[in-house]
């Protein structure tokens, strides 16, 4: 029961930020189901609910003036979609998507403009020797240097408390632990909780979240804390050194996890800056049935710093893994972590 209440605490903090801003600024009936009506509805919904205009320095009114001129009578749905998607890309936000029956817009430059610094095939072949355990979505193994390796590819996959007990019990004889979340594009924030709970020994305020309180770009509630709790008695916990491996493709929930890890005692974050994605998404519908998703509730770390543009590694631990070296069987980020933890 105690663990359930702790879980509910986190869920309520997340849901509060999602539910409170859902008051519509406009009704669908206010717009015609034509190209201009769809465009105006999309622009208004973003204007009312999107949370990063000021942080990103985007003049949304100026953007409207430029793109509305391109909305023409008789344009096809595909043409309308392309104009709207191009406008949304001005926000440089991977959480902003327009979904239609024939396409989904997605801003990819948050990761495509950067090196990948990771190839799991290289890790599997040269470090795990294609011989490792898997439970749920976790791959894990004891490396020759007596360091535990744990790979978690997506926070979309829930990990049961029992699964974590098995994994950590198996790795308990190791001197240290590597948690590899490179390439983890996010998922559910609630799936962060089980991992964090095994690495902390007292309640930890790891960040803050706000929600929109009005249509103005700066209309936000006061920040309220997101608190993590230690695992309940009887669960297997980890008290030895930890290194978390990151790259630019860590996004959304993975980005938040790395932010929490940066503040967790005994944990070093190593690799490349994450991709960001610090806003809780909100979705709405347009007159023609398309779905619009956007960042609506901004999140920060415990010091109040925005996590939207990514999290840097622990100072002194930025490491990159060039593609040429990965192709040759060497992962410089993983090598550095093993070397550090073997000292």
C-alpha positions as a LaTeX table, in Angstrom:
\begin{tabular}{lrrr}
\hline
Residue & $x$ (\AA) & $y$ (\AA) & $z$ (\AA) \\
\hline
Unk1 & 0.00 & 0.00 & 0.00 \\
Unk2 & 2.81 & 2.42 & 0.87 \\
Unk3 & 4.45 & 1.86 & $-2.51$ \\
Unk4 & 1.12 & 2.36 & $-4.27$ \\
Unk5 & 0.62 & 5.69 & $-2.51$ \\
Unk6 & 4.10 & 6.78 & $-3.56$ \\
Unk7 & 3.33 & 5.88 & $-7.14$ \\
Unk8 & 0.08 & 7.84 & $-6.98$ \\
Unk9 & 1.99 & 10.88 & $-5.67$ \\
Unk10 & 4.06 & 11.03 & $-8.85$ \\
Unk11 & 1.10 & 10.31 & $-11.12$ \\
Unk12 & $-1.00$ & 13.06 & $-9.54$ \\
Unk13 & 1.80 & 15.58 & $-9.99$ \\
Unk14 & 1.95 & 14.69 & $-13.67$ \\
Unk15 & $-1.80$ & 14.58 & $-14.24$ \\
Unk16 & $-2.37$ & 17.89 & $-12.50$ \\
Unk17 & $-0.20$ & 19.59 & $-15.08$ \\
Unk18 & $-2.11$ & 17.91 & $-17.88$ \\
Unk19 & $-5.66$ & 18.37 & $-16.67$ \\
Unk20 & $-5.57$ & 21.96 & $-15.47$ \\
Unk21 & $-4.60$ & 23.57 & $-18.79$ \\
Unk22 & $-7.20$ & 21.72 & $-20.84$ \\
Unk23 & $-9.74$ & 24.54 & $-20.77$ \\
Unk24 & $-10.31$ & 25.40 & $-24.40$ \\
Unk25 & $-9.56$ & 28.93 & $-25.56$ \\
Unk26 & $-11.86$ & 28.39 & $-28.53$ \\
Unk27 & $-14.47$ & 25.87 & $-29.65$ \\
Unk28 & $-14.24$ & 23.87 & $-32.87$ \\
Unk29 & $-17.56$ & 25.36 & $-33.93$ \\
Unk30 & $-15.85$ & 28.75 & $-34.04$ \\
Unk31 & $-13.97$ & 27.69 & $-37.19$ \\
Unk32 & $-14.97$ & 26.70 & $-40.70$ \\
Unk33 & $-13.83$ & 23.31 & $-41.94$ \\
Unk34 & $-11.81$ & 24.78 & $-44.78$ \\
Unk35 & $-8.14$ & 25.61 & $-45.23$ \\
Unk36 & $-8.29$ & 28.97 & $-43.45$ \\
Unk37 & $-10.45$ & 27.60 & $-40.66$ \\
Unk38 & $-8.05$ & 24.73 & $-40.00$ \\
Unk39 & $-5.04$ & 27.03 & $-40.11$ \\
Unk40 & $-6.59$ & 29.59 & $-37.77$ \\
Unk41 & $-7.68$ & 26.91 & $-35.32$ \\
Unk42 & $-4.20$ & 25.40 & $-35.27$ \\
Unk43 & $-2.56$ & 28.78 & $-34.75$ \\
Unk44 & $-5.00$ & 29.72 & $-31.98$ \\
Unk45 & $-4.58$ & 26.41 & $-30.16$ \\
Unk46 & $-0.82$ & 26.80 & $-30.19$ \\
Unk47 & $-1.10$ & 30.44 & $-29.14$ \\
Unk48 & $-3.26$ & 29.49 & $-26.17$ \\
Unk49 & $-1.57$ & 26.33 & $-24.92$ \\
Unk50 & 2.05 & 26.12 & $-26.11$ \\
Unk51 & 4.50 & 26.84 & $-23.29$ \\
Unk52 & 7.86 & 27.70 & $-24.87$ \\
Unk53 & 7.28 & 30.74 & $-27.09$ \\
Unk54 & 9.23 & 33.06 & $-24.81$ \\
Unk55 & 12.00 & 30.58 & $-24.01$ \\
Unk56 & 12.56 & 29.87 & $-27.71$ \\
Unk57 & 12.27 & 33.52 & $-28.72$ \\
Unk58 & 9.53 & 32.86 & $-31.28$ \\
Unk59 & 7.25 & 35.75 & $-32.32$ \\
Unk60 & 4.13 & 33.69 & $-32.96$ \\
Unk61 & 2.19 & 36.65 & $-34.39$ \\
Unk62 & 4.91 & 37.29 & $-36.95$ \\
Unk63 & 4.93 & 33.59 & $-37.83$ \\
Unk64 & 1.17 & 33.74 & $-38.42$ \\
Unk65 & 1.52 & 36.68 & $-40.79$ \\
Unk66 & 4.07 & 34.86 & $-42.94$ \\
Unk67 & 2.28 & 31.53 & $-43.17$ \\
Unk68 & $-1.35$ & 32.65 & $-43.39$ \\
Unk69 & $-0.55$ & 34.30 & $-46.72$ \\
Unk70 & 0.20 & 30.85 & $-48.10$ \\
Unk71 & $-3.26$ & 29.47 & $-47.30$ \\
Unk72 & $-5.15$ & 29.55 & $-50.60$ \\
Unk73 & $-8.70$ & 28.61 & $-51.63$ \\
Unk74 & $-8.86$ & 25.19 & $-53.23$ \\
Unk75 & $-5.53$ & 23.96 & $-51.88$ \\
Unk76 & $-5.41$ & 20.22 & $-51.22$ \\
Unk77 & $-5.29$ & 18.68 & $-47.78$ \\
Unk78 & $-1.70$ & 17.62 & $-48.46$ \\
Unk79 & $-0.73$ & 21.18 & $-49.40$ \\
Unk80 & $-2.42$ & 22.55 & $-46.29$ \\
Unk81 & $-0.68$ & 19.97 & $-44.14$ \\
Unk82 & 2.73 & 20.88 & $-45.55$ \\
Unk83 & 2.26 & 24.59 & $-44.80$ \\
Unk84 & 1.04 & 23.90 & $-41.26$ \\
Unk85 & 3.87 & 21.45 & $-40.61$ \\
Unk86 & 6.45 & 23.94 & $-41.85$ \\
Unk87 & 5.01 & 26.58 & $-39.53$ \\
Unk88 & 5.14 & 24.25 & $-36.53$ \\
Unk89 & 8.78 & 23.41 & $-37.31$ \\
Unk90 & 9.63 & 27.04 & $-36.50$ \\
Unk91 & 9.26 & 26.04 & $-32.84$ \\
Unk92 & 12.10 & 23.49 & $-33.03$ \\
Unk93 & 10.22 & 21.14 & $-30.71$ \\
Unk94 & 10.02 & 17.37 & $-31.10$ \\
Unk95 & 6.88 & 17.32 & $-28.94$ \\
Unk96 & 4.96 & 19.37 & $-31.52$ \\
Unk97 & 3.21 & 17.13 & $-34.03$ \\
Unk98 & 0.37 & 17.43 & $-36.52$ \\
Unk99 & $-1.33$ & 14.10 & $-37.28$ \\
Unk100 & $-3.46$ & 13.44 & $-40.36$ \\
Unk101 & $-4.64$ & 10.21 & $-42.03$ \\
Unk102 & $-1.75$ & 10.47 & $-44.50$ \\
Unk103 & 1.16 & 11.95 & $-42.53$ \\
Unk104 & 2.50 & 13.05 & $-39.14$ \\
Unk105 & 4.73 & 16.10 & $-38.89$ \\
Unk106 & 7.76 & 15.79 & $-36.68$ \\
Unk107 & 10.70 & 18.09 & $-36.00$ \\
Unk108 & 13.75 & 15.83 & $-36.24$ \\
Unk109 & 16.63 & 18.28 & $-36.18$ \\
Unk110 & 16.96 & 18.01 & $-32.40$ \\
Unk111 & 18.85 & 14.77 & $-33.08$ \\
Unk112 & 19.63 & 14.60 & $-36.83$ \\
Unk113 & 22.00 & 17.58 & $-36.60$ \\
Unk114 & 24.20 & 15.75 & $-34.09$ \\
Unk115 & 26.34 & 12.59 & $-34.05$ \\
Unk116 & 24.65 & 9.46 & $-32.74$ \\
Unk117 & 27.51 & 8.41 & $-30.44$ \\
Unk118 & 25.99 & 4.94 & $-30.16$ \\
Unk119 & 25.54 & 1.66 & $-31.97$ \\
Unk120 & 23.95 & $-1.09$ & $-29.93$ \\
Unk121 & 25.18 & $-3.75$ & $-32.33$ \\
Unk122 & 28.72 & $-2.71$ & $-31.40$ \\
Unk123 & 27.90 & $-3.04$ & $-27.70$ \\
Unk124 & 26.21 & $-6.40$ & $-28.21$ \\
Unk125 & 29.04 & $-7.85$ & $-30.27$ \\
Unk126 & 32.19 & $-6.44$ & $-28.69$ \\
Unk127 & 31.17 & $-5.85$ & $-25.07$ \\
Unk128 & 28.35 & $-8.30$ & $-24.37$ \\
Unk129 & 29.59 & $-11.01$ & $-26.75$ \\
Unk130 & 25.95 & $-11.58$ & $-27.77$ \\
Unk131 & 25.55 & $-13.25$ & $-24.39$ \\
Unk132 & 23.39 & $-11.30$ & $-21.98$ \\
Unk133 & 20.20 & $-11.59$ & $-19.97$ \\
Unk134 & 16.90 & $-9.95$ & $-20.86$ \\
Unk135 & 13.92 & $-9.28$ & $-18.63$ \\
Unk136 & 11.09 & $-7.20$ & $-20.00$ \\
Unk137 & 12.80 & $-4.47$ & $-22.00$ \\
Unk138 & 16.06 & $-4.55$ & $-20.00$ \\
Unk139 & 19.25 & $-6.19$ & $-21.27$ \\
Unk140 & 21.88 & $-6.74$ & $-18.58$ \\
Unk141 & 25.19 & $-8.47$ & $-17.98$ \\
Unk142 & 28.19 & $-8.57$ & $-15.65$ \\
Unk143 & 31.15 & $-7.27$ & $-17.65$ \\
Unk144 & 34.62 & $-8.86$ & $-17.22$ \\
Unk145 & 35.72 & $-5.95$ & $-15.03$ \\
Unk146 & 32.95 & $-6.88$ & $-12.53$ \\
Unk147 & 30.84 & $-3.92$ & $-13.56$ \\
Unk148 & 27.15 & $-4.37$ & $-14.16$ \\
Unk149 & 25.75 & $-3.20$ & $-17.49$ \\
Unk150 & 22.04 & $-2.38$ & $-17.89$ \\
Unk151 & 20.51 & $-1.24$ & $-21.17$ \\
Unk152 & 17.03 & 0.35 & $-21.15$ \\
Unk153 & 15.94 & 1.36 & $-24.67$ \\
Unk154 & 12.64 & 3.17 & $-24.05$ \\
Unk155 & 10.55 & 4.56 & $-21.22$ \\
Unk156 & 7.54 & 3.44 & $-23.25$ \\
Unk157 & 8.11 & 0.00 & $-21.75$ \\
Unk158 & 7.13 & $-0.39$ & $-18.11$ \\
Unk159 & 9.51 & $-2.36$ & $-15.93$ \\
Unk160 & 7.96 & $-4.30$ & $-13.08$ \\
Unk161 & 9.29 & $-3.97$ & $-9.55$ \\
Unk162 & 9.91 & $-7.70$ & $-9.53$ \\
Unk163 & 11.94 & $-7.44$ & $-12.74$ \\
Unk164 & 14.13 & $-4.78$ & $-11.18$ \\
Unk165 & 14.59 & $-6.93$ & $-8.08$ \\
Unk166 & 15.88 & $-9.79$ & $-10.24$ \\
Unk167 & 18.20 & $-7.55$ & $-12.26$ \\
Unk168 & 19.72 & $-5.74$ & $-9.28$ \\
Unk169 & 20.03 & $-8.92$ & $-7.25$ \\
Unk170 & 21.89 & $-10.57$ & $-10.12$ \\
Unk171 & 24.22 & $-7.56$ & $-10.44$ \\
Unk172 & 24.60 & $-7.07$ & $-6.68$ \\
Unk173 & 28.09 & $-8.61$ & $-6.57$ \\
Unk174 & 29.35 & $-6.01$ & $-9.05$ \\
Unk175 & 31.48 & $-3.10$ & $-7.90$ \\
Unk176 & 29.53 & $-0.53$ & $-9.93$ \\
Unk177 & 26.70 & $-0.18$ & $-12.43$ \\
Unk178 & 26.41 & 1.32 & $-15.92$ \\
Unk179 & 22.91 & 2.34 & $-17.03$ \\
Unk180 & 22.86 & 2.89 & $-20.80$ \\
Unk181 & 19.94 & 5.00 & $-22.03$ \\
Unk182 & 21.54 & 6.13 & $-25.28$ \\
Unk183 & 18.97 & 6.14 & $-28.06$ \\
Unk184 & 16.10 & 6.17 & $-25.55$ \\
Unk185 & 13.52 & 8.46 & $-27.14$ \\
Unk186 & 11.30 & 8.72 & $-24.08$ \\
Unk187 & 7.89 & 7.35 & $-23.15$ \\
Unk188 & 5.98 & 7.55 & $-19.88$ \\
Unk189 & 7.30 & 9.73 & $-17.07$ \\
Unk190 & 5.86 & 7.30 & $-14.54$ \\
Unk191 & 8.28 & 4.63 & $-15.82$ \\
Unk192 & 11.16 & 6.71 & $-14.45$ \\
Unk193 & 10.02 & 6.19 & $-10.87$ \\
Unk194 & 11.02 & 2.52 & $-10.40$ \\
Unk195 & 14.59 & 3.19 & $-11.51$ \\
Unk196 & 15.03 & 6.32 & $-9.43$ \\
Unk197 & 13.55 & 4.68 & $-6.33$ \\
Unk198 & 16.31 & 2.04 & $-6.34$ \\
Unk199 & 19.08 & 4.66 & $-6.41$ \\
Unk200 & 17.96 & 7.05 & $-3.66$ \\
Unk201 & 17.66 & 6.58 & 0.10 \\
Unk202 & 15.52 & 9.57 & 1.02 \\
Unk203 & 12.85 & 11.69 & $-0.62$ \\
Unk204 & 14.26 & 13.82 & $-3.41$ \\
Unk205 & 12.73 & 16.84 & $-5.11$ \\
Unk206 & 14.09 & 16.38 & $-8.61$ \\
Unk207 & 12.31 & 19.17 & $-10.44$ \\
Unk208 & 9.27 & 21.37 & $-10.85$ \\
Unk209 & 6.36 & 21.59 & $-13.25$ \\
Unk210 & 3.96 & 24.42 & $-14.13$ \\
Unk211 & 0.72 & 24.58 & $-16.08$ \\
Unk212 & $-0.94$ & 27.26 & $-18.17$ \\
Unk213 & $-3.45$ & 29.40 & $-16.28$ \\
Unk214 & $-4.57$ & 31.59 & $-19.17$ \\
Unk215 & $-4.10$ & 32.31 & $-22.88$ \\
Unk216 & $-1.10$ & 34.61 & $-22.43$ \\
Unk217 & 2.32 & 33.25 & $-23.30$ \\
Unk218 & 3.50 & 33.92 & $-19.74$ \\
Unk219 & 0.32 & 32.80 & $-17.95$ \\
Unk220 & 1.64 & 29.98 & $-15.76$ \\
Unk221 & 0.94 & 28.61 & $-12.32$ \\
Unk222 & 3.54 & 28.68 & $-9.60$ \\
Unk223 & 5.96 & 25.75 & $-9.96$ \\
Unk224 & 5.18 & 22.77 & $-7.81$ \\
Unk225 & 7.64 & 20.00 & $-7.00$ \\
Unk226 & 8.02 & 16.56 & $-8.52$ \\
Unk227 & 9.17 & 14.36 & $-5.64$ \\
Unk228 & 10.71 & 10.89 & $-5.89$ \\
Unk229 & 10.68 & 8.42 & $-3.01$ \\
Unk230 & 13.00 & 5.52 & $-2.12$ \\
Unk231 & 11.84 & 2.00 & $-2.86$ \\
Unk232 & 9.74 & 0.39 & $-0.17$ \\
Unk233 & 11.31 & $-1.91$ & 2.38 \\
Unk234 & 12.18 & $-5.33$ & 1.00 \\
Unk235 & 13.05 & $-4.16$ & $-2.50$ \\
Unk236 & 16.57 & $-4.57$ & $-3.87$ \\
Unk237 & 18.33 & $-1.20$ & $-3.96$ \\
Unk238 & 21.68 & $-0.02$ & $-5.33$ \\
Unk239 & 24.18 & 1.91 & $-3.19$ \\
Unk240 & 27.36 & 1.59 & $-5.26$ \\
Unk241 & 28.68 & 3.96 & $-7.96$ \\
Unk242 & 26.56 & 4.46 & $-11.07$ \\
Unk243 & 27.38 & 5.91 & $-14.48$ \\
Unk244 & 24.51 & 6.80 & $-16.82$ \\
Unk245 & 25.42 & 6.86 & $-20.53$ \\
Unk246 & 23.67 & 9.45 & $-22.70$ \\
Unk247 & 23.58 & 10.76 & $-26.25$ \\
Unk248 & 21.64 & 13.31 & $-28.26$ \\
Unk249 & 18.86 & 10.79 & $-28.96$ \\
Unk250 & 17.80 & 10.76 & $-25.30$ \\
Unk251 & 14.54 & 12.70 & $-25.43$ \\
Unk252 & 11.38 & 13.47 & $-23.49$ \\
Unk253 & 11.07 & 11.05 & $-20.53$ \\
Unk254 & 14.67 & 9.91 & $-21.07$ \\
Unk255 & 15.75 & 13.55 & $-20.93$ \\
Unk256 & 13.86 & 13.94 & $-17.64$ \\
Unk257 & 15.46 & 10.76 & $-16.28$ \\
Unk258 & 18.92 & 12.12 & $-17.07$ \\
Unk259 & 18.01 & 15.39 & $-15.36$ \\
Unk260 & 17.07 & 13.43 & $-12.24$ \\
Unk261 & 20.28 & 11.39 & $-12.45$ \\
Unk262 & 22.38 & 14.57 & $-12.66$ \\
Unk263 & 21.05 & 15.42 & $-9.20$ \\
Unk264 & 21.29 & 11.95 & $-7.65$ \\
Unk265 & 24.20 & 11.35 & $-5.23$ \\
Unk266 & 26.67 & 8.73 & $-6.40$ \\
Unk267 & 25.67 & 9.03 & $-10.07$ \\
Unk268 & 27.79 & 10.37 & $-12.94$ \\
Unk269 & 26.17 & 11.23 & $-16.27$ \\
Unk270 & 28.59 & 10.54 & $-19.12$ \\
Unk271 & 28.41 & 10.95 & $-22.88$ \\
Unk272 & 26.77 & 13.70 & $-24.91$ \\
Unk273 & 24.14 & 16.32 & $-24.13$ \\
Unk274 & 20.63 & 14.92 & $-24.38$ \\
Unk275 & 18.09 & 16.03 & $-26.98$ \\
Unk276 & 15.70 & 17.80 & $-24.62$ \\
Unk277 & 11.93 & 17.64 & $-24.70$ \\
Unk278 & 11.04 & 19.08 & $-21.31$ \\
Unk279 & 7.38 & 19.97 & $-21.83$ \\
Unk280 & 4.45 & 17.74 & $-20.93$ \\
Unk281 & 2.39 & 17.26 & $-24.11$ \\
Unk282 & $-1.22$ & 18.36 & $-24.66$ \\
Unk283 & $-3.39$ & 17.34 & $-27.63$ \\
Unk284 & $-6.38$ & 18.89 & $-29.36$ \\
Unk285 & $-8.46$ & 18.35 & $-32.50$ \\
Unk286 & $-8.78$ & 20.58 & $-35.56$ \\
Unk287 & $-12.00$ & 21.10 & $-37.58$ \\
Unk288 & $-11.00$ & 18.56 & $-40.25$ \\
Unk289 & $-10.22$ & 15.85 & $-37.69$ \\
Unk290 & $-6.45$ & 16.28 & $-37.62$ \\
Unk291 & $-4.80$ & 16.00 & $-34.22$ \\
Unk292 & $-2.40$ & 18.60 & $-32.85$ \\
Unk293 & 0.08 & 17.85 & $-30.07$ \\
Unk294 & 2.28 & 20.39 & $-28.33$ \\
Unk295 & 4.39 & 21.05 & $-25.25$ \\
Unk296 & 2.04 & 22.61 & $-22.70$ \\
Unk297 & 3.49 & 22.26 & $-19.19$ \\
Unk298 & 7.16 & 23.23 & $-18.80$ \\
Unk299 & 9.42 & 21.24 & $-16.50$ \\
Unk300 & 12.65 & 22.27 & $-14.79$ \\
Unk301 & 15.33 & 20.65 & $-12.70$ \\
Unk302 & 15.50 & 21.13 & $-8.93$ \\
Unk303 & 17.36 & 24.44 & $-9.38$ \\
Unk304 & 14.64 & 25.80 & $-11.66$ \\
Unk305 & 16.63 & 25.43 & $-14.88$ \\
Unk306 & 14.64 & 24.51 & $-17.98$ \\
Unk307 & 15.32 & 21.03 & $-19.35$ \\
Unk308 & 13.71 & 21.73 & $-22.74$ \\
Unk309 & 17.00 & 22.02 & $-24.65$ \\
Unk310 & 18.71 & 19.03 & $-23.08$ \\
Unk311 & 20.89 & 18.02 & $-20.15$ \\
Unk312 & 24.67 & 18.24 & $-20.18$ \\
Unk313 & 26.79 & 15.39 & $-18.83$ \\
Unk314 & 28.37 & 15.78 & $-15.41$ \\
Unk315 & 31.15 & 18.40 & $-15.78$ \\
Unk316 & 34.31 & 16.74 & $-17.06$ \\
Unk317 & 32.49 & 13.70 & $-18.45$ \\
Unk318 & 31.44 & 14.76 & $-21.93$ \\
Unk319 & 32.58 & 11.93 & $-24.20$ \\
Unk320 & 31.78 & 11.11 & $-27.82$ \\
Unk321 & 31.91 & 7.84 & $-29.72$ \\
Unk322 & 32.83 & 8.54 & $-33.37$ \\
Unk323 & 31.03 & 6.45 & $-35.96$ \\
Unk324 & 34.34 & 5.20 & $-37.39$ \\
Unk325 & 35.38 & 3.82 & $-34.00$ \\
Unk326 & 31.98 & 2.26 & $-33.40$ \\
Unk327 & 32.21 & 0.52 & $-36.77$ \\
Unk328 & 35.59 & $-0.86$ & $-35.72$ \\
Unk329 & 34.18 & $-2.25$ & $-32.48$ \\
Unk330 & 35.13 & 0.47 & $-30.02$ \\
Unk331 & 32.64 & 2.50 & $-27.97$ \\
Unk332 & 34.59 & 5.39 & $-26.43$ \\
Unk333 & 31.76 & 6.35 & $-24.06$ \\
Unk334 & 31.37 & 2.84 & $-22.68$ \\
Unk335 & 35.16 & 2.43 & $-22.52$ \\
Unk336 & 35.45 & 5.61 & $-20.47$ \\
Unk337 & 32.75 & 4.45 & $-18.07$ \\
Unk338 & 34.41 & 1.06 & $-17.59$ \\
Unk339 & 37.80 & 2.69 & $-17.02$ \\
Unk340 & 36.39 & 5.15 & $-14.49$ \\
Unk341 & 34.50 & 2.52 & $-12.52$ \\
Unk342 & 37.44 & 0.08 & $-12.56$ \\
Unk343 & 39.83 & 2.51 & $-10.84$ \\
\hline
\end{tabular}
